[in-house]
């Protein structure tokens, strides 16, 4: 019977050690996972801020490009109008009709 009590104590002690080792491993794993999640969320927040800043920069550049395009369109219209006026003057001169303020020479 002594060996049965000794075996029971050994099994109880082994069970206690096993539960203690598993508890420590789970606690360490929880800490490791918590740190990993925290690091990942920090990296994700940093990446999100960077993407937001890049989006703001791209939107600003887009607005500037659109303004420049509008400016070029207006300049193109002015040049087209001026070219049409000059073409009309040349056609009028070819017809032998002289305009009033025609003291400039076209080269």
GROMACS .gro file of C-alpha atoms in nm:
model
  107
    1UNK     CA    1   0.000   0.000   0.000
    2UNK     CA    2   0.295   0.231   0.060
    3UNK     CA    3   0.390   0.203  -0.304
    4UNK     CA    4   0.031   0.298  -0.399
    5UNK     CA    5   0.047   0.613  -0.185
    6UNK     CA    6   0.391   0.692  -0.322
    7UNK     CA    7   0.263   0.643  -0.676
    8UNK     CA    8  -0.037   0.867  -0.601
    9UNK     CA    9   0.188   1.141  -0.460
   10UNK     CA   10   0.423   1.111  -0.760
   11UNK     CA   11   0.130   1.135  -1.003
   12UNK     CA   12  -0.012   1.434  -0.813
   13UNK     CA   13   0.329   1.605  -0.809
   14UNK     CA   14   0.381   1.533  -1.180
   15UNK     CA   15   0.032   1.668  -1.254
   16UNK     CA   16   0.104   1.981  -1.054
   17UNK     CA   17   0.436   2.036  -1.233
   18UNK     CA   18   0.267   1.974  -1.570
   19UNK     CA   19  -0.011   2.222  -1.493
   20UNK     CA   20   0.248   2.476  -1.371
   21UNK     CA   21   0.462   2.436  -1.686
   22UNK     CA   22   0.155   2.463  -1.912
   23UNK     CA   23   0.036   2.769  -1.717
   24UNK     CA   24   0.375   2.941  -1.755
   25UNK     CA   25   0.385   2.855  -2.127
   26UNK     CA   26   0.032   2.991  -2.182
   27UNK     CA   27   0.112   3.307  -1.986
   28UNK     CA   28   0.431   3.360  -2.189
   29UNK     CA   29   0.244   3.290  -2.512
   30UNK     CA   30  -0.025   3.543  -2.421
   31UNK     CA   31   0.241   3.807  -2.354
   32UNK     CA   32   0.416   3.726  -2.680
   33UNK     CA   33   0.090   3.747  -2.876
   34UNK     CA   34  -0.007   4.071  -2.704
   35UNK     CA   35   0.330   4.228  -2.793
   36UNK     CA   36   0.304   4.099  -3.150
   37UNK     CA   37  -0.045   4.243  -3.192
   38UNK     CA   38   0.064   4.571  -3.039
   39UNK     CA   39   0.365   4.594  -3.271
   40UNK     CA   40   0.155   4.503  -3.573
   41UNK     CA   41  -0.109   4.763  -3.488
   42UNK     CA   42   0.163   5.026  -3.439
   43UNK     CA   43   0.314   4.943  -3.779
   44UNK     CA   44  -0.030   4.947  -3.938
   45UNK     CA   45  -0.111   5.288  -3.785
   46UNK     CA   46   0.223   5.424  -3.910
   47UNK     CA   47   0.156   5.286  -4.258
   48UNK     CA   48  -0.194   5.434  -4.256
   49UNK     CA   49  -0.056   5.776  -4.160
   50UNK     CA   50   0.201   5.752  -4.439
   51UNK     CA   51  -0.065   5.652  -4.692
   52UNK     CA   52  -0.286   5.939  -4.574
   53UNK     CA   53   0.002   6.185  -4.614
   54UNK     CA   54   0.081   6.047  -4.960
   55UNK     CA   55  -0.285   6.075  -5.060
   56UNK     CA   56  -0.291   6.438  -4.946
   57UNK     CA   57   0.025   6.509  -5.146
   58UNK     CA   58  -0.113   6.339  -5.456
   59UNK     CA   59  -0.444   6.527  -5.426
   60UNK     CA   60  -0.256   6.856  -5.392
   61UNK     CA   61  -0.045   6.774  -5.698
   62UNK     CA   62  -0.361   6.676  -5.887
   63UNK     CA   63  -0.527   7.009  -5.805
   64UNK     CA   64  -0.214   7.195  -5.916
   65UNK     CA   65  -0.199   6.993  -6.238
   66UNK     CA   66  -0.567   7.060  -6.308
   67UNK     CA   67  -0.514   7.432  -6.251
   68UNK     CA   68  -0.216   7.425  -6.487
   69UNK     CA   69  -0.421   7.239  -6.748
   70UNK     CA   70  -0.696   7.500  -6.723
   71UNK     CA   71  -0.438   7.775  -6.762
   72UNK     CA   72  -0.295   7.604  -7.069
   73UNK     CA   73  -0.644   7.558  -7.215
   74UNK     CA   74  -0.713   7.931  -7.170
   75UNK     CA   75  -0.377   8.019  -7.327
   76UNK     CA   76  -0.450   7.784  -7.615
   77UNK     CA   77  -0.787   7.951  -7.673
   78UNK     CA   78  -0.624   8.295  -7.671
   79UNK     CA   79  -0.361   8.176  -7.919
   80UNK     CA   80  -0.627   8.020  -8.140
   81UNK     CA   81  -0.827   8.342  -8.137
   82UNK     CA   82  -0.516   8.546  -8.213
   83UNK     CA   83  -0.424   8.307  -8.495
   84UNK     CA   84  -0.775   8.336  -8.638
   85UNK     CA   85  -0.749   8.717  -8.623
   86UNK     CA   86  -0.410   8.711  -8.796
   87UNK     CA   87  -0.539   8.469  -9.057
   88UNK     CA   88  -0.834   8.700  -9.123
   89UNK     CA   89  -0.596   8.995  -9.162
   90UNK     CA   90  -0.376   8.804  -9.405
   91UNK     CA   91  -0.681   8.700  -9.604
   92UNK     CA   92  -0.804   9.060  -9.607
   93UNK     CA   93  -0.465   9.181  -9.731
   94UNK     CA   94  -0.465   8.914 -10.000
   95UNK     CA   95  -0.799   9.047 -10.120
   96UNK     CA   96  -0.645   9.390 -10.158
   97UNK     CA   97  -0.837   9.540  -9.869
   98UNK     CA   98  -0.617   9.729  -9.624
   99UNK     CA   99  -0.722   9.762  -9.266
  100UNK     CA  100  -0.707  10.092  -9.075
  101UNK     CA  101  -0.438  10.008  -8.820
  102UNK     CA  102  -0.223   9.801  -9.053
  103UNK     CA  103   0.119   9.952  -8.988
  104UNK     CA  104   0.279   9.627  -8.864
  105UNK     CA  105   0.472   9.395  -9.089
  106UNK     CA  106   0.421   9.020  -9.063
  107UNK     CA  107   0.734   8.813  -9.117
   0.00000   0.00000   0.00000
